Amino acid sequence: MSATHRLTAPAPGWTATTDVVVVGSGVAGLTVALNVRKAGLRAMVVTKAVLDEGSTRWAQGGVAAALGEGDSPEQHLDDTLVAGAGLCDEEAVRTLVTEGPDAIRRLIATGALFDRGEDGEVLLTREGGHHRRRIVHAGGDATGAEISRALVAAVHTDPGIELIEHALVLDLLTDAEGHAAGLTLHVMGEGQRDGVGAVRARAVVLATGGMGQVFSATTNPAVSTGDGVALALRAGAAVTDLEFVQFHPTVLWLGPDAEGQQPLVSEAVRGEGAHLVDADGVRFMVGQHELAELAPRDIVAKAITQRMLEQGAEHMYLDGRHFGAEMWEHRFPTILASCRAHGIDPITEPIPVAPAAHYASGGIRTDRHGRTSLPGLYACGEVACTGVHGANRLASNSLLEGLVFAEQIAEDLAARHRAGELPERTVDVDAARAARPVPLPPSEARAEVQRLMSRGVGVLRSAASMADTAAGLALLAEQAAHVAEAKPADPRVDTWEAANLLLVATALVAAAAQREETRGCHWREDFPDRDDAHWRRHLITTLAASGDPVSTPEEQ
Ligand code: SIN
C-alpha cells in the first residue's frame, strides 16, 4: 500500500453529508447520480465550474453503438480491440459494446434528442477506426451539448440530488478501515459553503474528466487539470496506462504559439467524406491504411506528424469544400462557426489542421464495476481506466464508456446498499493528519509544465526528450519545496491546480519513459516498433513514500 499525501489545506470550515458524493458533472457523473437515486440513495454532485461546463459539452462527433442494420456488438468489439493496439481488456470491451445500445435508448428516454432522418430513425455516421456507420449525433456536431442538456434537466428535477458548483476537489477522506468516507474541497463562492470544506459520504465516485491541460495545446477545457488522477495518486490508489495520451489528428491550427483549449474539427467531417491533404493538395492517407482518412486516430495523427516533418510544414489541411454550403450549415454548424470565427471558411477553403492532446486513454485503474484499488472509491469516464480503450481509444467510445460504466457503478452501489454493505462512515481525521503535505508550486508552474510536456512527450517522444522533460518537472517540484519551506504558497485554486498538473505530468513521464516501444497513441523515435514480447502489458503507477510516482509493469 502506498503512502498517502495531501494537498496542504486549511482545516475544513464547513461540512456536509450525503450517501454518494460524485465529483464531476459530465455524462459519467450525472448518470451515476441519477442512477443511484433509483436505489434510494441520496447523491451530491460536486463540480469545478457549473453543471454543464465539463468535457462532455465539447464532444462533437457522437456516441458509438451497434444500432445500425447489419451491425453487431461483436463488430464494434473488433474495431475497439484493433484501435486499442493489444492492450484492451476484452471483457470490459464486451460490457461496453453489449450494454451500449440499451444505454443509448435509456439516454433517449431521459430526454436526449439525437438527429433523425425523414423516416424517424436515428441517423448514424462514421468516424476513424469504425468499419460501420454507428455513431449517433445531435444538433449536427453538438452531441455533447445535447446530452449534457438532457442530463442536467433530469438532475434539476430530482430533489434527492444536491449540487455544489465552483468546487475544486482536494483530497479523499477515509475511515479507520481505509474505506473512502468523503472528500475535502474548496468552494469558490459566497454563502454558507465558501472556502475549504468537507463532504462525508458512504462512497465516493470520481468523474472529474481528463488532464489535457498538462499540454500547451489541447482540445480540453481549462478545467481539465487531472484533479481526479492526482487525488487518487495522493490517496494511494493505482493508476494505469497514463502514457497513452491520445492526440486528435484534426484540431484547427491557430498558429505555432497557440495555447490552451483549441477548436476541434470532428472526425465525423472525415466520416462524411472530407480529405486530408498537404499544401500541394496530395491525399497522403491514401495507400497508408485500408481506411485512408478513416484509419484509427493514432495512425492518422502519426501520418500527419510525419508529413509535417517531411515537408517542414506547421500543419496539414482538411478539405471539405465539396460538401457545399447546405451540408456545412446543417451537419456541422458548430465547426463552421468556429472556423469562421478564426477567419477560415471551410465552404471555400481547406481547413488548416494539426494534432493536439485530446484524451487520456489511461487513468485510475478500475474493475468492471468501476471500483478502484481503494475500498469505497469508484471512478468513471475519462478519469478512469476501465480497460476498454487499451493504448488508443476508438472514436466516440468515450461518451459510451461514461454512460455504460456509470450504470455499472450505480448497480454495484445499489447492490451493496441492499446487502447492508454501505453503512455511514466515520471520517478518520487522524488518517488525514498523518498524510504528508504536498508543497504547492506557484501558479506560474502551470505554463512551465505545459511547455515541458509539449516539447518532450507529444506524439513524438524519445528517451532524451523525456529525460529533459522529467528533469524540468523535477526542478519545478524542488523549487516548490524550497519556496514552501520559506513561505508556503497561498492555498488557492490556481496553486492547487498547478500542484495537480505537476503531479500528473510527472507520473505520465515516468510511465512513458519506461515503455520502450511504439504502441497506440505515441511514437518513440528511439523504439519505432511495437514490442509485444516485452510490452503487451500495462504499467501501474502509484506514489512512493517520497511522493515520487513509481511505474511498475504488470505481471504477465
Ligand atoms: C470527434 O468528434 O472527432 C471527437 C470524438 C471523440 O473524441 O471520440
Coordinates of C-alpha atoms and ligand atoms in Angstrom, one line a residue:
M1 CA 0.0 0.0 0.0
S2 CA 1.4 3.4 -1.0
A3 CA 1.9 6.2 1.4
T4 CA -0.8 8.9 1.4
H5 CA -0.2 12.5 0.7
R6 CA -2.5 15.5 0.8
L7 CA -2.7 19.0 -0.6
T8 CA -1.9 21.5 2.1
A9 CA -5.2 22.9 3.1
P10 CA -6.6 24.8 6.0
A11 CA -8.9 22.8 8.3
P12 CA -12.4 22.4 6.8
G13 CA -14.6 25.4 7.7
W14 CA -17.8 23.6 6.9
T15 CA -19.1 20.0 6.5
A16 CA -22.0 18.4 4.6
T17 CA -23.3 14.8 4.5
T18 CA -24.7 12.7 1.7
D19 CA -24.8 9.0 0.7
V20 CA -22.8 9.1 -2.5
V21 CA -20.6 12.0 -3.4
V22 CA -20.0 12.3 -7.2
V23 CA -17.2 14.6 -8.4
G24 CA -17.8 15.8 -11.9
S25 CA -20.8 16.8 -14.0
G26 CA -20.2 15.2 -17.4
V27 CA -22.1 12.3 -18.8
A28 CA -20.5 9.9 -16.3
G29 CA -21.0 11.9 -13.1
L30 CA -24.6 12.8 -13.8
T31 CA -25.5 9.3 -14.9
V32 CA -24.1 7.9 -11.7
A33 CA -26.1 10.5 -9.6
L34 CA -29.4 9.8 -11.5
N35 CA -29.0 6.0 -11.2
V36 CA -28.1 5.8 -7.5
R37 CA -31.3 7.7 -6.8
K38 CA -33.2 4.8 -8.2
A39 CA -31.8 2.7 -5.3
G40 CA -33.0 5.3 -2.8
L41 CA -29.5 6.7 -2.1
R42 CA -29.0 10.5 -1.8
A43 CA -26.4 11.9 -4.2
M44 CA -24.3 15.1 -4.1
V45 CA -22.7 16.3 -7.3
V46 CA -19.7 18.4 -6.9
T47 CA -18.4 20.3 -9.9
K48 CA -15.5 22.6 -10.5
A49 CA -17.3 25.0 -12.8
V50 CA -21.0 25.0 -13.3
L51 CA -23.2 21.9 -14.0
D52 CA -22.9 21.9 -17.8
E53 CA -19.3 23.0 -18.2
G54 CA -17.4 19.7 -18.2
S55 CA -15.7 18.0 -21.1
T56 CA -19.0 16.3 -22.2
R57 CA -20.3 19.6 -23.5
W58 CA -17.4 19.9 -26.0
A59 CA -17.9 16.5 -27.6
Q60 CA -18.8 17.0 -31.2
G61 CA -18.8 13.6 -33.0
G62 CA -21.2 11.5 -31.0
V63 CA -21.7 8.2 -29.3
A64 CA -20.8 4.8 -30.8
A65 CA -23.1 1.8 -30.5
A66 CA -24.2 -1.1 -32.8
L67 CA -27.6 0.2 -33.6
G68 CA -27.5 0.1 -37.4
E69 CA -28.8 -2.6 -39.7
G70 CA -26.1 -5.4 -40.2
D71 CA -24.0 -4.1 -37.3
S72 CA -23.5 -6.0 -34.1
P73 CA -21.8 -5.6 -30.7
E74 CA -19.2 -8.2 -32.0
Q75 CA -18.2 -5.9 -34.9
H76 CA -18.0 -2.9 -32.5
L77 CA -15.8 -5.1 -30.2
D78 CA -13.5 -6.0 -33.1
D79 CA -13.0 -2.3 -34.1
T80 CA -12.4 -1.3 -30.5
L81 CA -9.8 -4.1 -30.0
V82 CA -7.9 -3.1 -33.2
A83 CA -7.8 0.6 -32.2
G84 CA -6.6 -0.4 -28.6
A85 CA -3.4 -2.0 -30.1
G86 CA -3.4 -5.1 -28.0
L87 CA -4.0 -3.6 -24.6
C88 CA -7.8 -3.6 -24.2
D89 CA -9.4 -5.7 -21.5
E90 CA -11.7 -7.8 -23.8
E91 CA -14.3 -8.4 -21.1
A92 CA -14.6 -4.7 -20.3
V93 CA -15.0 -4.0 -24.0
R94 CA -17.7 -6.7 -24.2
T95 CA -19.6 -5.0 -21.4
L96 CA -19.3 -1.7 -23.3
V97 CA -20.5 -2.9 -26.7
T98 CA -23.3 -5.2 -25.4
E99 CA -24.7 -2.7 -22.9
G100 CA -24.2 0.2 -25.3
P101 CA -27.3 0.1 -27.5
D102 CA -29.7 -0.1 -24.5
A103 CA -27.7 2.6 -22.6
I104 CA -28.4 4.9 -25.6
R105 CA -32.0 4.0 -25.6
R106 CA -32.2 4.9 -21.9
L107 CA -30.5 8.2 -22.6
I108 CA -33.1 8.9 -25.3
A109 CA -35.8 8.1 -22.7
T110 CA -34.2 10.6 -20.3
G111 CA -34.7 13.3 -22.9
A112 CA -31.7 13.4 -25.2
L113 CA -32.7 14.3 -28.8
F114 CA -30.5 12.7 -31.4
D115 CA -30.6 13.6 -35.1
R116 CA -33.1 11.6 -37.1
G117 CA -33.8 11.1 -40.7
E118 CA -37.1 11.6 -42.6
D119 CA -38.1 8.1 -41.7
G120 CA -37.8 8.9 -38.0
E121 CA -34.8 6.6 -37.4
V122 CA -31.7 7.9 -35.5
L123 CA -29.0 8.9 -38.1
L124 CA -25.7 7.1 -37.9
T125 CA -22.3 8.5 -39.0
R126 CA -18.8 7.0 -39.3
E127 CA -15.5 8.0 -37.6
G128 CA -11.9 6.8 -37.7
G129 CA -11.4 3.0 -37.0
H130 CA -15.1 2.1 -37.4
H131 CA -16.0 -0.3 -40.2
R132 CA -19.7 0.7 -39.9
R133 CA -21.8 3.7 -39.6
R134 CA -22.6 3.5 -35.8
I135 CA -22.2 7.0 -34.3
V136 CA -25.4 8.7 -33.1
H137 CA -25.1 12.5 -33.1
A138 CA -27.2 15.6 -32.1
G139 CA -27.5 19.1 -33.4
G140 CA -25.3 18.0 -36.3
D141 CA -22.0 18.3 -34.4
A142 CA -23.1 19.4 -30.9
T143 CA -23.7 15.9 -29.4
G144 CA -22.1 16.5 -26.1
A145 CA -24.0 19.7 -25.5
E146 CA -27.3 18.0 -26.1
I147 CA -26.5 15.0 -23.8
S148 CA -25.4 17.5 -21.2
R149 CA -28.6 19.5 -21.6
A150 CA -30.8 16.4 -21.2
L151 CA -28.9 15.1 -18.1
V152 CA -28.8 18.5 -16.4
A153 CA -32.5 18.9 -16.9
A154 CA -33.1 15.4 -15.3
V155 CA -30.8 16.2 -12.4
H156 CA -32.6 19.5 -11.7
T157 CA -36.0 17.7 -11.3
D158 CA -34.6 15.4 -8.6
P159 CA -34.7 16.9 -5.1
G160 CA -32.6 14.0 -3.9
I161 CA -29.5 15.3 -5.8
E162 CA -27.7 18.2 -4.2
L163 CA -25.3 20.3 -6.2
I164 CA -22.2 22.1 -5.3
E165 CA -20.8 24.2 -8.1
H166 CA -17.5 26.1 -8.4
A167 CA -15.9 23.5 -6.1
L168 CA -12.4 22.1 -6.6
V169 CA -11.9 18.7 -5.0
L170 CA -8.8 18.4 -2.9
D171 CA -8.3 15.1 -1.1
L172 CA -10.0 11.8 -0.2
L173 CA -11.2 11.3 3.4
T174 CA -11.1 7.7 4.7
D175 CA -12.4 6.0 7.8
A176 CA -10.3 3.9 10.3
E177 CA -10.6 0.8 8.0
G178 CA -9.3 2.8 5.0
H179 CA -12.7 2.9 3.3
A180 CA -13.5 6.1 1.3
A181 CA -15.6 8.3 3.6
G182 CA -15.8 11.6 1.8
L183 CA -13.7 14.4 0.4
T184 CA -12.2 17.8 1.2
L185 CA -12.9 20.5 -1.4
H186 CA -12.6 24.2 -1.9
V187 CA -15.7 26.1 -2.9
M188 CA -15.2 29.4 -4.7
G189 CA -18.4 31.0 -3.9
E190 CA -20.3 33.0 -1.4
G191 CA -22.7 32.0 1.3
Q192 CA -22.6 29.1 3.7
R193 CA -20.3 26.8 1.8
D194 CA -17.4 29.0 0.9
G195 CA -13.7 28.1 1.2
V196 CA -12.4 24.7 2.3
G197 CA -15.0 22.2 3.5
A198 CA -15.6 18.5 3.8
V199 CA -18.3 16.2 2.5
R200 CA -18.9 12.9 4.4
A201 CA -20.3 10.1 2.3
R202 CA -20.7 6.3 2.2
A203 CA -18.9 6.1 -1.1
V204 CA -17.0 8.5 -3.4
V205 CA -17.2 8.5 -7.2
L206 CA -14.7 10.4 -9.2
A207 CA -15.8 11.5 -12.7
T208 CA -13.6 14.5 -13.0
G209 CA -12.7 14.2 -16.7
G210 CA -9.3 14.5 -18.3
M211 CA -5.9 16.0 -17.9
G212 CA -5.4 17.6 -21.3
Q213 CA -4.2 20.8 -19.7
V214 CA -0.8 19.2 -19.0
F215 CA -0.1 20.1 -22.6
S216 CA 0.1 23.6 -24.2
A217 CA -2.4 22.9 -26.9
T218 CA -5.4 20.6 -26.2
T219 CA -9.0 20.2 -27.1
N220 CA -9.8 20.0 -23.4
P221 CA -11.3 22.9 -21.5
A222 CA -9.3 24.9 -18.9
V223 CA -10.8 22.8 -16.0
S224 CA -9.2 19.6 -17.3
T225 CA -6.2 19.7 -14.9
G226 CA -6.0 16.0 -13.9
D227 CA -7.6 16.7 -10.4
G228 CA -9.1 13.2 -10.1
V229 CA -5.9 11.3 -11.0
A230 CA -3.8 13.5 -8.7
L231 CA -6.3 13.0 -5.9
A232 CA -6.3 9.2 -6.4
L233 CA -2.5 9.0 -6.5
R234 CA -2.2 11.0 -3.3
A235 CA -4.7 8.8 -1.6
G236 CA -2.7 5.7 -2.5
A237 CA -4.8 4.3 -5.5
A238 CA -3.3 2.7 -8.5
V239 CA -3.4 4.4 -11.9
T240 CA -2.5 2.9 -15.2
D241 CA -1.8 3.5 -18.9
L242 CA -1.0 7.2 -18.3
E243 CA 1.5 7.2 -21.1
F244 CA -1.3 6.7 -23.7
V245 CA -2.4 10.2 -24.3
Q246 CA -4.5 10.4 -27.5
F247 CA -3.7 13.2 -29.9
H248 CA -6.7 14.2 -32.0
P249 CA -5.5 14.4 -35.7
T250 CA -7.6 17.3 -36.8
V251 CA -7.5 20.3 -34.5
L252 CA -7.9 23.7 -36.0
W253 CA -4.4 25.1 -36.4
L254 CA -4.3 28.6 -34.9
G255 CA -0.6 29.4 -35.2
P256 CA 2.7 28.0 -33.8
D257 CA 2.2 29.6 -30.4
A258 CA -1.5 28.8 -29.8
E259 CA -2.1 27.7 -26.2
G260 CA -4.9 26.4 -24.1
Q261 CA -8.2 24.9 -25.5
Q262 CA -8.1 24.6 -29.3
P263 CA -11.2 24.1 -31.6
L264 CA -11.8 20.5 -32.6
V265 CA -12.7 19.6 -36.2
S266 CA -14.6 16.4 -35.6
E267 CA -13.6 13.0 -37.1
A268 CA -17.2 13.0 -38.4
V269 CA -16.1 15.6 -41.0
R270 CA -13.8 12.9 -42.4
G271 CA -16.6 10.3 -41.8
E272 CA -18.8 12.2 -44.2
G273 CA -16.0 12.3 -46.8
A274 CA -13.6 15.2 -46.2
H275 CA -10.0 14.6 -47.3
L276 CA -6.7 15.2 -45.6
V277 CA -4.3 16.9 -48.0
D278 CA -0.9 18.6 -47.8
A279 CA -0.1 22.0 -49.1
D280 CA 0.2 20.6 -52.7
G281 CA -3.3 19.0 -52.4
V282 CA -2.0 15.4 -52.2
R283 CA -4.2 13.0 -50.2
F284 CA -1.4 11.4 -48.2
M285 CA -3.5 8.9 -46.2
V286 CA -4.5 7.0 -49.4
G287 CA -2.3 3.9 -49.6
Q288 CA -1.2 4.2 -45.9
H289 CA -4.2 2.3 -44.5
E290 CA -7.2 0.4 -46.0
L291 CA -9.5 3.0 -44.3
A292 CA -7.4 6.0 -45.6
E293 CA -8.6 9.2 -43.7
L294 CA -10.7 6.9 -41.5
A295 CA -7.9 4.8 -40.1
P296 CA -7.8 4.7 -36.3
R297 CA -6.9 8.1 -34.8
D298 CA -3.3 7.2 -33.8
I299 CA -2.4 6.2 -37.3
V300 CA -3.8 9.4 -38.8
A301 CA -2.2 11.6 -36.1
K302 CA 1.2 9.9 -36.8
A303 CA 0.8 10.2 -40.6
I304 CA 0.0 13.9 -40.3
T305 CA 3.0 14.5 -37.9
Q306 CA 5.3 12.6 -40.3
R307 CA 4.1 14.6 -43.3
M308 CA 4.6 17.8 -41.4
L309 CA 8.2 16.7 -40.5
E310 CA 9.0 15.7 -44.1
Q311 CA 7.7 18.9 -45.6
G312 CA 8.8 21.2 -42.8
A313 CA 5.1 22.3 -42.5
E314 CA 3.4 23.5 -39.4
H315 CA 0.1 21.9 -40.4
M316 CA -1.8 19.9 -43.0
Y317 CA -5.3 20.6 -44.4
L318 CA -8.7 19.1 -44.2
D319 CA -10.6 19.7 -47.4
G320 CA -14.4 19.5 -47.2
R321 CA -15.2 22.1 -49.9
H322 CA -17.1 19.5 -51.9
F323 CA -19.7 19.3 -49.1
G324 CA -21.3 22.6 -50.2
A325 CA -22.8 25.3 -48.1
E326 CA -26.0 23.4 -47.1
M327 CA -24.2 20.4 -45.7
W328 CA -21.8 22.6 -43.7
E329 CA -24.6 24.6 -42.3
H330 CA -26.8 21.7 -41.3
R331 CA -24.4 18.9 -40.5
F332 CA -21.5 20.8 -39.0
P333 CA -22.8 24.2 -37.7
T334 CA -20.5 24.3 -34.7
I335 CA -17.4 23.6 -36.7
L336 CA -18.4 26.0 -39.4
A337 CA -18.9 28.8 -36.9
S338 CA -15.7 28.2 -35.0
C339 CA -13.7 28.1 -38.3
R340 CA -15.3 31.3 -39.5
A341 CA -14.6 32.9 -36.1
H342 CA -10.9 32.3 -36.8
G343 CA -11.1 33.7 -40.4
I344 CA -11.4 30.4 -42.3
D345 CA -14.4 29.5 -44.4
P346 CA -14.5 25.7 -44.9
I347 CA -17.0 26.1 -47.7
T348 CA -14.5 27.8 -49.9
E349 CA -11.1 26.9 -48.5
P350 CA -9.4 23.8 -46.8
I351 CA -9.1 24.0 -43.0
P352 CA -5.5 24.1 -41.6
V353 CA -5.3 21.3 -39.0
A354 CA -2.6 19.7 -36.8
P355 CA -2.8 17.1 -33.9
A356 CA -3.3 18.3 -30.3
A357 CA -3.7 16.5 -27.0
H358 CA -7.3 15.2 -26.8
Y359 CA -8.0 12.3 -24.5
A360 CA -6.3 10.3 -21.7
S361 CA -6.8 6.6 -22.5
G362 CA -5.4 5.7 -19.1
G363 CA -6.4 6.9 -15.6
I364 CA -7.4 5.5 -12.3
R365 CA -7.5 1.7 -12.5
T366 CA -10.9 0.2 -12.1
D367 CA -12.6 -3.1 -12.4
R368 CA -15.8 -3.7 -14.5
H369 CA -17.9 -2.2 -11.6
G370 CA -15.9 1.0 -11.6
R371 CA -14.2 0.0 -8.3
T372 CA -10.7 1.4 -7.8
S373 CA -7.9 -0.3 -5.7
L374 CA -9.2 1.7 -2.6
P375 CA -12.4 0.4 -1.0
G376 CA -15.4 2.7 -1.5
L377 CA -13.6 4.8 -4.1
Y378 CA -15.1 4.5 -7.6
A379 CA -14.1 6.2 -10.9
C380 CA -15.7 6.5 -14.3
G381 CA -15.4 8.5 -17.5
E382 CA -12.1 9.9 -18.7
V383 CA -10.5 9.9 -15.3
A384 CA -10.9 6.1 -15.1
C385 CA -9.1 3.3 -16.9
T386 CA -11.7 0.5 -17.2
G387 CA -9.6 -1.2 -19.8
V388 CA -11.9 -0.5 -22.7
H389 CA -9.5 1.9 -24.6
G390 CA -6.2 0.0 -24.4
A391 CA -3.4 2.0 -25.9
N392 CA -5.7 4.1 -28.1
R393 CA -9.4 4.9 -27.7
L394 CA -11.7 4.2 -30.6
A395 CA -13.6 7.4 -31.7
S396 CA -16.8 8.1 -29.9
N397 CA -16.4 5.3 -27.4
S398 CA -15.8 7.8 -24.6
L399 CA -19.3 9.1 -24.0
L400 CA -20.5 5.5 -24.3
E401 CA -18.0 4.4 -21.7
G402 CA -19.1 7.2 -19.4
L403 CA -22.8 6.0 -19.8
V404 CA -22.3 2.3 -19.5
F405 CA -19.8 2.3 -16.6
A406 CA -21.7 4.9 -14.7
E407 CA -24.6 2.5 -14.8
Q408 CA -22.4 -0.4 -13.6
I409 CA -21.2 1.7 -10.7
A410 CA -24.7 2.7 -9.7
E411 CA -25.7 -1.0 -9.9
D412 CA -22.8 -2.0 -7.7
L413 CA -23.6 0.7 -5.1
A414 CA -27.3 -0.3 -5.1
A415 CA -26.4 -4.0 -4.6
R416 CA -24.0 -3.1 -1.7
H417 CA -26.7 -0.9 -0.2
R418 CA -29.3 -3.7 -0.3
A419 CA -26.8 -6.1 1.3
G420 CA -26.1 -3.6 4.1
E421 CA -22.5 -3.2 2.9
L422 CA -22.7 0.6 2.5
P423 CA -23.0 1.9 6.1
E424 CA -22.5 5.5 7.1
R425 CA -18.8 6.1 7.6
T426 CA -16.9 7.9 10.4
V427 CA -14.2 10.1 9.0
D428 CA -10.8 9.3 10.4
V429 CA -9.3 12.7 10.9
D430 CA -6.0 11.2 12.2
A431 CA -5.5 9.4 8.9
A432 CA -5.9 12.8 7.1
R433 CA -3.5 14.4 9.5
A434 CA -0.9 11.6 9.1
A435 CA -0.8 12.1 5.4
R436 CA 2.2 14.1 4.0
P437 CA 1.5 17.6 2.7
V438 CA 2.5 18.2 -0.9
P439 CA 4.3 21.5 -1.5
L440 CA 2.3 23.9 -3.6
P441 CA 4.1 25.3 -6.7
P442 CA 3.3 28.9 -7.6
S443 CA 0.5 29.2 -10.2
E444 CA 3.1 30.1 -12.9
A445 CA 4.2 26.5 -12.8
R446 CA 1.2 25.6 -14.9
A447 CA 2.6 27.2 -18.1
E448 CA 6.0 25.7 -17.5
V449 CA 4.6 22.2 -17.1
Q450 CA 2.7 22.6 -20.3
R451 CA 5.7 23.8 -22.2
L452 CA 7.9 20.9 -20.9
M453 CA 5.3 18.3 -21.7
S454 CA 4.5 19.6 -25.2
R455 CA 8.2 19.7 -26.1
G456 CA 9.2 16.3 -24.8
V457 CA 6.2 14.0 -24.5
G458 CA 4.0 14.7 -27.5
V459 CA 3.1 12.4 -30.4
L460 CA 6.9 12.0 -31.0
R461 CA 9.0 11.2 -28.0
S462 CA 12.3 9.7 -27.1
A463 CA 14.4 8.8 -24.1
A464 CA 16.3 12.0 -24.5
S465 CA 13.2 14.3 -24.9
M466 CA 11.5 12.7 -21.9
A467 CA 14.6 12.9 -19.8
D468 CA 14.7 16.7 -20.4
T469 CA 11.0 17.0 -19.5
A470 CA 11.5 14.8 -16.4
A471 CA 14.4 17.0 -15.3
G472 CA 12.4 20.2 -15.8
L473 CA 9.5 18.8 -13.8
A474 CA 11.8 17.7 -11.0
L475 CA 13.3 21.2 -10.9
L476 CA 9.8 22.7 -10.6
A477 CA 9.0 20.3 -7.7
E478 CA 12.2 21.2 -6.0
Q479 CA 11.6 24.9 -6.3
A480 CA 8.1 24.4 -4.9
A481 CA 9.5 22.5 -1.9
H482 CA 12.1 25.3 -1.3
V483 CA 9.6 28.1 -1.6
A484 CA 7.1 26.1 0.6
E485 CA 9.7 25.9 3.4
A486 CA 10.4 29.6 3.3
K487 CA 6.9 30.8 2.6
P488 CA 4.1 28.4 1.8
A489 CA 2.2 29.3 -1.5
D490 CA -1.3 30.5 -0.9
P491 CA -3.7 27.6 -0.9
R492 CA -5.8 28.8 -3.8
V493 CA -7.5 27.1 -6.8
D494 CA -4.7 28.1 -9.2
T495 CA -1.9 26.8 -6.9
W496 CA -3.8 23.5 -6.2
E497 CA -4.4 23.1 -10.0
A498 CA -0.7 23.7 -10.6
A499 CA 0.2 21.0 -8.0
N500 CA -2.2 18.6 -9.7
L501 CA -0.8 19.3 -13.1
L502 CA 2.8 18.9 -11.9
L503 CA 2.0 15.5 -10.2
V504 CA 0.1 14.0 -13.2
A505 CA 2.7 15.3 -15.6
T506 CA 5.5 13.7 -13.5
A507 CA 3.6 10.4 -13.3
L508 CA 2.9 10.4 -17.1
V509 CA 6.5 10.9 -18.0
A510 CA 7.6 8.2 -15.5
A511 CA 5.4 5.7 -17.3
A512 CA 6.1 7.0 -20.8
A513 CA 9.9 6.8 -20.3
Q514 CA 9.6 3.2 -19.2
R515 CA 7.6 2.0 -22.2
E516 CA 10.4 1.3 -24.7
E517 CA 8.3 0.6 -27.7
T518 CA 5.9 2.4 -30.1
R519 CA 2.3 1.5 -29.4
G520 CA -1.1 3.2 -29.8
C521 CA -1.1 6.9 -29.5
H522 CA 2.6 7.8 -29.4
W523 CA 5.7 7.2 -31.4
R524 CA 9.1 6.5 -29.8
E525 CA 11.8 7.8 -32.2
D526 CA 14.3 5.5 -30.4
F527 CA 12.0 2.4 -30.3
P528 CA 10.0 2.7 -33.5
D529 CA 8.3 -0.8 -33.4
R530 CA 5.7 -2.4 -31.3
D531 CA 7.2 -5.0 -29.0
D532 CA 4.6 -7.5 -27.9
A533 CA 7.1 -9.8 -26.4
H534 CA 8.1 -7.3 -23.7
W535 CA 5.4 -4.7 -23.7
R536 CA 2.0 -6.2 -24.2
R537 CA 1.2 -5.2 -20.7
H538 CA 0.2 -2.3 -18.6
L539 CA 2.2 0.0 -16.4
I540 CA 0.8 0.5 -12.9
T541 CA 1.7 3.8 -11.3
T542 CA 1.5 4.7 -7.6
L543 CA 3.2 7.2 -5.3
A544 CA 6.2 6.2 -3.3
A545 CA 6.6 7.4 0.3
S546 CA 8.8 10.2 -1.1
G547 CA 5.9 11.4 -3.2
D548 CA 7.5 10.4 -6.4
P549 CA 5.5 8.4 -8.9
V550 CA 6.7 4.8 -9.5
S551 CA 5.6 2.8 -12.5
T552 CA 5.7 -1.0 -12.4
P553 CA 5.0 -3.3 -15.3
E554 CA 2.0 -5.6 -14.6
E555 CA 2.8 -9.3 -14.2
Q556 CA 2.2 -11.2 -17.5
Ligands
SIN1 C1 -14.5 13.9 -32.7 O1 -15.7 14.3 -32.9 O2 -13.7 13.8 -33.5 C2 -14.2 13.5 -31.3 C3 -14.9 12.3 -30.9 C4 -14.1 11.6 -29.9 O3 -13.1 12.0 -29.4 O4 -14.5 10.4 -29.7

